[in-house]
Coordinates of N, CA and C in Angstrom, one line a residue:
M1 N 47.1 90.1 203.8 CA 46.6 90.5 202.5 C 45.3 89.7 202.2
I2 N 45.3 88.4 202.4 CA 44.1 87.6 202.1 C 43.0 88.0 203.1
L3 N 43.3 88.3 204.3 CA 42.3 88.7 205.3 C 41.6 90.0 204.9
S4 N 42.4 90.9 204.3 CA 41.8 92.2 203.9 C 40.9 92.0 202.7
L5 N 41.3 91.1 201.8 CA 40.5 90.8 200.6 C 39.2 90.2 200.9
V6 N 39.3 89.2 201.8 CA 38.0 88.5 202.2 C 37.1 89.5 203.0
K7 N 37.7 90.3 203.8 CA 36.9 91.3 204.5 C 36.2 92.3 203.5
A8 N 36.9 92.7 202.5 CA 36.4 93.6 201.5 C 35.2 92.9 200.7
V9 N 35.4 91.7 200.4 CA 34.3 90.9 199.7 C 33.1 90.8 200.6
H10 N 33.4 90.5 201.9 CA 32.3 90.4 202.9 C 31.5 91.7 203.0
I11 N 32.2 92.8 203.2 CA 31.5 94.1 203.3 C 30.7 94.4 202.1
A12 N 31.3 94.2 200.9 CA 30.6 94.6 199.7 C 29.3 93.7 199.5
A13 N 29.4 92.4 199.8 CA 28.3 91.6 199.7 C 27.2 91.9 200.8
L14 N 27.7 92.3 202.0 CA 26.7 92.8 203.0 C 26.0 94.0 202.6
I15 N 26.6 94.9 201.9 CA 26.0 96.2 201.5 C 24.8 95.8 200.5
I16 N 25.1 94.9 199.5 CA 24.1 94.5 198.6 C 23.0 93.8 199.2
W17 N 23.3 92.8 200.1 CA 22.3 92.0 200.8 C 21.4 92.9 201.7
C18 N 22.0 93.7 202.5 CA 21.2 94.6 203.4 C 20.4 95.6 202.6
A19 N 20.9 96.1 201.5 CA 20.1 97.1 200.7 C 18.9 96.3 200.1
G20 N 19.1 95.1 199.7 CA 18.0 94.3 199.1 C 17.0 94.0 200.2
L21 N 17.5 93.6 201.4 CA 16.5 93.3 202.4 C 15.7 94.5 202.9
V22 N 16.2 95.7 202.7 CA 15.4 96.9 203.0 C 14.5 97.3 201.7
G23 N 15.1 97.1 200.6 CA 14.4 97.6 199.3 C 13.2 96.7 198.9
L24 N 13.4 95.4 199.1 CA 12.4 94.4 198.6 C 11.0 94.6 199.3
P25 N 11.0 94.8 200.6 CA 9.7 95.0 201.3 C 9.0 96.3 200.8
L26 N 9.9 97.3 200.6 CA 9.3 98.6 200.1 C 8.8 98.4 198.7
M27 N 9.4 97.6 197.8 CA 8.9 97.3 196.5 C 7.6 96.5 196.5
L28 N 7.6 95.5 197.4 CA 6.4 94.7 197.5 C 5.2 95.5 198.0
S29 N 5.4 96.5 198.8 CA 4.3 97.3 199.4 C 3.9 98.4 198.4
K30 N 4.6 98.6 197.3 CA 4.3 99.6 196.3 C 3.1 99.2 195.4
H31 N 2.9 98.0 195.3 CA 1.8 97.5 194.5 C 0.5 98.0 195.0
E32 N -0.4 98.5 194.0 CA -1.7 99.0 194.4 C -2.7 98.1 193.8
I33 N -3.8 98.0 194.6 CA -4.9 97.0 194.2 C -5.4 97.2 192.8
G34 N -5.7 98.4 192.4 CA -6.3 98.7 191.1 C -5.4 98.9 189.9
E35 N -4.1 98.6 190.1 CA -3.2 98.9 188.9 C -3.4 97.8 187.9
G36 N -3.0 98.1 186.7 CA -3.1 97.2 185.5 C -2.2 96.0 185.6
Q37 N -2.6 95.0 184.8 CA -1.8 93.8 184.8 C -0.4 94.0 184.3
G38 N -0.2 94.9 183.3 CA 1.2 95.1 182.8 C 2.1 95.7 183.9
S39 N 1.6 96.7 184.7 CA 2.3 97.2 185.7 C 2.6 96.2 186.8
Y40 N 1.6 95.4 187.1 CA 1.8 94.4 188.2 C 2.8 93.3 187.7
A41 N 2.8 92.9 186.5 CA 3.7 91.9 186.0 C 5.2 92.5 186.0
Q42 N 5.3 93.8 185.7 CA 6.6 94.4 185.7 C 7.2 94.5 187.1
L43 N 6.3 94.8 188.1 CA 6.8 94.9 189.5 C 7.1 93.5 190.0
R44 N 6.3 92.5 189.6 CA 6.5 91.1 190.1 C 7.8 90.6 189.5
L45 N 8.1 90.9 188.2 CA 9.3 90.4 187.6 C 10.5 91.1 188.2
L46 N 10.4 92.4 188.5 CA 11.5 93.1 189.1 C 11.8 92.6 190.5
T47 N 10.8 92.3 191.3 CA 11.1 91.8 192.7 C 11.6 90.4 192.6
H48 N 11.1 89.6 191.7 CA 11.6 88.2 191.6 C 13.1 88.2 191.2
R49 N 13.4 89.0 190.2 CA 14.8 89.1 189.7 C 15.7 89.7 190.7
A50 N 15.3 90.7 191.4 CA 16.2 91.3 192.4 C 16.5 90.3 193.5
Y51 N 15.4 89.6 193.9 CA 15.6 88.6 195.0 C 16.5 87.4 194.5
S52 N 16.2 86.9 193.3 CA 16.9 85.7 192.9 C 18.3 86.0 192.3
Y53 N 18.5 87.1 191.7 CA 19.8 87.4 191.0 C 20.8 88.3 191.7
F54 N 20.3 89.1 192.7 CA 21.1 90.0 193.4 C 21.2 89.7 194.9
V55 N 20.0 89.7 195.6 CA 20.0 89.7 197.0 C 20.4 88.3 197.5
T56 N 19.9 87.2 197.0 CA 20.3 85.9 197.5 C 21.7 85.6 197.2
P57 N 22.3 85.8 196.0 CA 23.7 85.6 195.8 C 24.6 86.4 196.7
A58 N 24.2 87.7 197.0 CA 24.9 88.5 197.9 C 24.9 87.9 199.3
A59 N 23.8 87.4 199.7 CA 23.7 86.8 201.0 C 24.6 85.6 201.1
I60 N 24.6 84.7 200.1 CA 25.5 83.6 200.1 C 27.0 84.0 200.1
I61 N 27.3 85.0 199.4 CA 28.7 85.4 199.4 C 29.1 86.1 200.7
A62 N 28.2 86.8 201.3 CA 28.4 87.5 202.6 C 28.6 86.4 203.7
I63 N 27.8 85.4 203.7 CA 27.9 84.4 204.7 C 29.1 83.5 204.5
T64 N 29.5 83.2 203.3 CA 30.7 82.4 203.0 C 31.9 83.2 203.4
A65 N 32.0 84.5 203.0 CA 33.2 85.3 203.3 C 33.2 85.5 204.8
G66 N 32.1 85.7 205.5 CA 32.1 85.9 206.9 C 32.5 84.6 207.7
T67 N 32.2 83.5 207.2 CA 32.6 82.2 207.8 C 34.1 82.1 207.6
A68 N 34.6 82.4 206.4 CA 36.1 82.4 206.2 C 36.8 83.4 207.1
L69 N 36.2 84.6 207.3 CA 36.8 85.5 208.2 C 36.9 85.0 209.7
I70 N 35.9 84.3 210.1 CA 36.0 83.8 211.5 C 37.2 82.9 211.7
F71 N 37.5 82.1 210.7 CA 38.6 81.2 210.8 C 39.9 81.9 210.5
L72 N 39.9 82.8 209.6 CA 41.2 83.5 209.3 C 41.6 84.4 210.4
A73 N 40.6 85.1 211.1 CA 41.0 86.0 212.2 C 41.0 85.3 213.5
G74 N 40.5 84.0 213.6 CA 40.4 83.3 214.8 C 39.5 84.0 215.8
A75 N 38.4 84.5 215.3 CA 37.4 85.2 216.2 C 36.4 84.2 216.8
F76 N 36.9 83.4 217.7 CA 36.0 82.4 218.4 C 35.7 83.0 219.8
T77 N 34.9 84.1 219.8 CA 34.6 84.7 221.1 C 33.1 84.7 221.2
L78 N 32.6 85.0 222.5 CA 31.2 85.0 222.7 C 30.4 86.0 221.9
W79 N 30.9 87.2 221.7 CA 30.2 88.1 220.9 C 30.0 87.6 219.5
M80 N 31.0 86.9 218.9 CA 30.9 86.3 217.6 C 29.7 85.3 217.5
F81 N 29.6 84.5 218.5 CA 28.5 83.5 218.5 C 27.2 84.1 218.7
V82 N 27.1 85.2 219.4 CA 25.8 85.9 219.5 C 25.5 86.6 218.2
K83 N 26.6 87.1 217.5 CA 26.4 87.7 216.2 C 25.9 86.7 215.2
L84 N 26.4 85.5 215.3 CA 26.0 84.4 214.3 C 24.5 84.1 214.6
L85 N 24.1 84.1 215.8 CA 22.7 83.9 216.1 C 21.8 85.0 215.5
V86 N 22.2 86.2 215.6 CA 21.5 87.3 214.9 C 21.5 87.2 213.4
V87 N 22.6 86.7 212.9 CA 22.7 86.5 211.4 C 21.7 85.4 211.0
G88 N 21.6 84.4 211.9 CA 20.5 83.4 211.6 C 19.1 84.0 211.5
V89 N 18.9 85.0 212.4 CA 17.6 85.7 212.3 C 17.4 86.4 211.0
L90 N 18.5 87.1 210.6 CA 18.5 87.8 209.3 C 18.3 86.9 208.1
V91 N 18.9 85.7 208.2 CA 18.7 84.7 207.1 C 17.2 84.3 207.1
S92 N 16.6 84.1 208.3 CA 15.2 83.7 208.4 C 14.3 84.8 207.8
L93 N 14.6 86.1 208.1 CA 13.9 87.2 207.5 C 14.1 87.3 206.0
H94 N 15.3 86.9 205.5 CA 15.5 86.8 204.1 C 14.6 85.8 203.4
A95 N 14.5 84.6 204.1 CA 13.6 83.6 203.6 C 12.1 84.1 203.6
W96 N 11.7 84.8 204.6 CA 10.4 85.4 204.7 C 10.1 86.3 203.5
I97 N 11.1 87.1 203.2 CA 10.9 88.0 202.0 C 10.8 87.2 200.7
G98 N 11.5 86.1 200.6 CA 11.4 85.2 199.5 C 10.0 84.6 199.4
H99 N 9.4 84.3 200.5 CA 8.1 83.8 200.6 C 7.1 84.9 200.1
L100 N 7.3 86.1 200.5 CA 6.4 87.2 200.0 C 6.5 87.4 198.5
V101 N 7.8 87.3 198.0 CA 8.0 87.5 196.6 C 7.2 86.3 195.8
I102 N 7.3 85.1 196.3 CA 6.6 84.0 195.6 C 5.1 84.2 195.8
L103 N 4.7 84.6 196.9 CA 3.3 84.9 197.1 C 2.7 85.9 196.1
M104 N 3.5 86.9 195.9 CA 3.1 87.9 194.9 C 2.9 87.3 193.5
S105 N 3.9 86.4 193.1 CA 3.8 85.8 191.8 C 2.7 84.8 191.6
E106 N 2.4 84.1 192.7 CA 1.3 83.1 192.7 C -0.1 83.6 192.7
R107 N -0.3 84.8 193.2 CA -1.6 85.3 193.3 C -2.2 85.9 192.0
R108 N -1.3 86.1 191.0 CA -1.7 86.5 189.6 C -2.6 87.7 189.6
G109 N -2.1 88.8 190.2 CA -2.9 90.0 190.2 C -3.8 90.3 191.3
S110 N -4.0 89.3 192.2 CA -4.9 89.5 193.3 C -4.1 89.6 194.6
F111 N -2.8 89.9 194.5 CA -1.9 90.0 195.7 C -2.3 91.3 196.4
V112 N -2.6 91.2 197.7 CA -2.9 92.4 198.5 C -1.7 92.8 199.2
P113 N -1.2 94.0 198.9 CA 0.1 94.5 199.4 C -0.1 94.8 200.9
R114 N 1.0 94.4 201.7 CA 1.0 94.7 203.1 C 1.9 95.9 203.3
S115 N 1.8 96.5 204.5 CA 2.7 97.6 204.8 C 4.1 97.0 205.0
A116 N 5.1 97.8 204.6 CA 6.5 97.3 204.7 C 7.0 97.4 206.1
L117 N 6.3 98.1 207.0 CA 6.9 98.3 208.3 C 7.0 97.0 209.1
P118 N 6.0 96.1 209.2 CA 6.2 94.8 209.9 C 7.3 94.0 209.5
T119 N 7.7 94.1 208.2 CA 8.8 93.3 207.7 C 10.1 94.1 207.9
L120 N 10.1 95.4 207.7 CA 11.3 96.2 207.8 C 11.8 96.3 209.3
L121 N 10.9 96.4 210.2 CA 11.3 96.6 211.6 C 12.2 95.5 212.1
P122 N 11.9 94.2 212.0 CA 12.9 93.2 212.5 C 14.2 93.2 211.7
I123 N 14.1 93.5 210.4 CA 15.3 93.5 209.6 C 16.3 94.6 210.1
V124 N 15.7 95.8 210.3 CA 16.6 96.9 210.8 C 17.1 96.6 212.2
V125 N 16.3 96.1 213.0 CA 16.7 95.7 214.4 C 17.9 94.7 214.3
A126 N 17.8 93.7 213.5 CA 18.8 92.7 213.4 C 20.1 93.3 212.8
M127 N 20.0 94.2 211.8 CA 21.1 94.8 211.2 C 21.8 95.7 212.3
V128 N 21.1 96.5 213.0 CA 21.7 97.3 214.1 C 22.3 96.5 215.1
A129 N 21.7 95.4 215.5 CA 22.3 94.5 216.5 C 23.6 93.9 216.0
I130 N 23.7 93.5 214.8 CA 24.9 93.0 214.2 C 26.0 94.1 214.2
L131 N 25.6 95.3 213.7 CA 26.6 96.4 213.7 C 27.1 96.7 215.1
F132 N 26.2 96.6 216.1 CA 26.7 96.9 217.5 C 27.6 95.8 218.0
L133 N 27.4 94.5 217.6 CA 28.3 93.5 218.0 C 29.6 93.5 217.3
V134 N 29.6 93.8 216.0 CA 30.8 93.8 215.3 C 31.7 95.0 215.6
L135 N 31.1 96.2 215.7 CA 31.9 97.4 215.9 C 32.3 97.5 217.4
G136 N 31.4 97.1 218.3 CA 31.7 97.3 219.7 C 32.4 96.1 220.3
K137 N 32.3 94.9 219.7 CA 32.9 93.7 220.3 C 32.8 93.6 221.8
P138 N 31.6 93.6 222.3 CA 31.4 93.6 223.8 C 31.9 92.3 224.4
T139 N 32.3 92.4 225.6 CA 32.9 91.2 226.2 C 31.8 90.2 226.6
L140 N 30.6 90.6 227.0 CA 29.5 89.8 227.3 C 29.8 88.7 228.4
D141 N 30.6 89.2 229.4 CA 30.9 88.3 230.5 C 29.7 87.8 231.2
S142 N 28.8 88.6 231.5 CA 27.6 88.2 232.3 C 26.6 87.6 231.4
F143 N 26.8 87.4 230.2 CA 25.8 86.8 229.3 C 25.7 85.3 229.5
A144 N 26.8 84.6 229.7 CA 26.8 83.2 230.0 C 26.9 82.9 231.5
P145 N 26.2 81.8 231.9 CA 26.3 81.4 233.3 C 27.8 81.1 233.7
A146 N 28.1 81.3 235.0 CA 29.5 81.1 235.4 C 29.9 79.6 235.3
W147 N 29.0 78.7 235.4 CA 29.4 77.3 235.4 C 29.8 76.8 234.0
L148 N 29.6 77.7 233.0 CA 30.1 77.4 231.6 C 31.6 77.8 231.4
D149 N 32.1 78.6 232.4 CA 33.4 79.1 232.2 C 34.5 78.1 232.5
H150 N 34.3 77.1 233.3 CA 35.3 76.1 233.7 C 34.7 74.7 233.9
P151 N 35.5 73.7 233.7 CA 35.0 72.3 233.8 C 34.6 72.0 235.3
L152 N 33.6 71.2 235.5 CA 33.2 70.9 236.9 C 33.8 69.7 237.5
G153 N 34.4 68.8 236.6 CA 35.1 67.6 237.1 C 34.1 66.5 237.4
H154 N 32.9 66.5 236.8 CA 32.0 65.4 237.0 C 32.3 64.3 236.1
E155 N 31.9 63.1 236.5 CA 32.0 61.9 235.6 C 30.9 61.9 234.6
L156 N 31.1 61.2 233.5 CA 30.1 61.1 232.5 C 28.9 60.2 233.1
P157 N 27.7 60.4 232.7 CA 26.6 59.7 233.3 C 26.5 58.2 232.8
V158 N 27.3 57.8 231.9 CA 27.3 56.4 231.4 C 28.7 55.8 231.6
D159 N 28.8 54.5 231.6 CA 30.0 53.8 231.9 C 30.9 53.7 230.6
E160 N 30.3 53.8 229.5 CA 31.1 53.7 228.2 C 31.8 55.0 228.0
T161 N 33.0 54.9 227.4 CA 33.8 56.0 227.1 C 33.5 56.4 225.6
P162 N 33.2 57.6 225.3 CA 32.9 57.9 223.9 C 34.1 57.8 223.1
I163 N 33.9 57.4 221.9 CA 35.1 57.2 220.9 C 35.2 58.4 220.0

């Protein structure tokens, strides 16, 4: 019961987080150079509030619920660790979008909008990679070198025994 509840919270938060990660770059690229200050202020406020009040809390909830799921389900497998690496990339892209939102507010009307494609492409690639790993749960046997699969029986390189 608790596993299903945590999984539902995780999925709901992921939907909001991923929608925000796709929507915010599109909103930031919507700004036009010649538009009035009122329109610019409205767009700036909308992107700031969406990032601060919806996307970031959803990311925190998704990561917290996902971490709880790892321990509740006992999913300590190689594909999970690869997925966590890709989630780290997604978190970095989330921070980059936050940087762009702050850049828009600090430029006070002189913000030059960029194309959304350079920001959206890595986000979508990371999302698809995560979906592939979660839904496919690949074994990834050849991913790690063979010497990591079993202890080699070597002595520690120091005389002291770690405590």
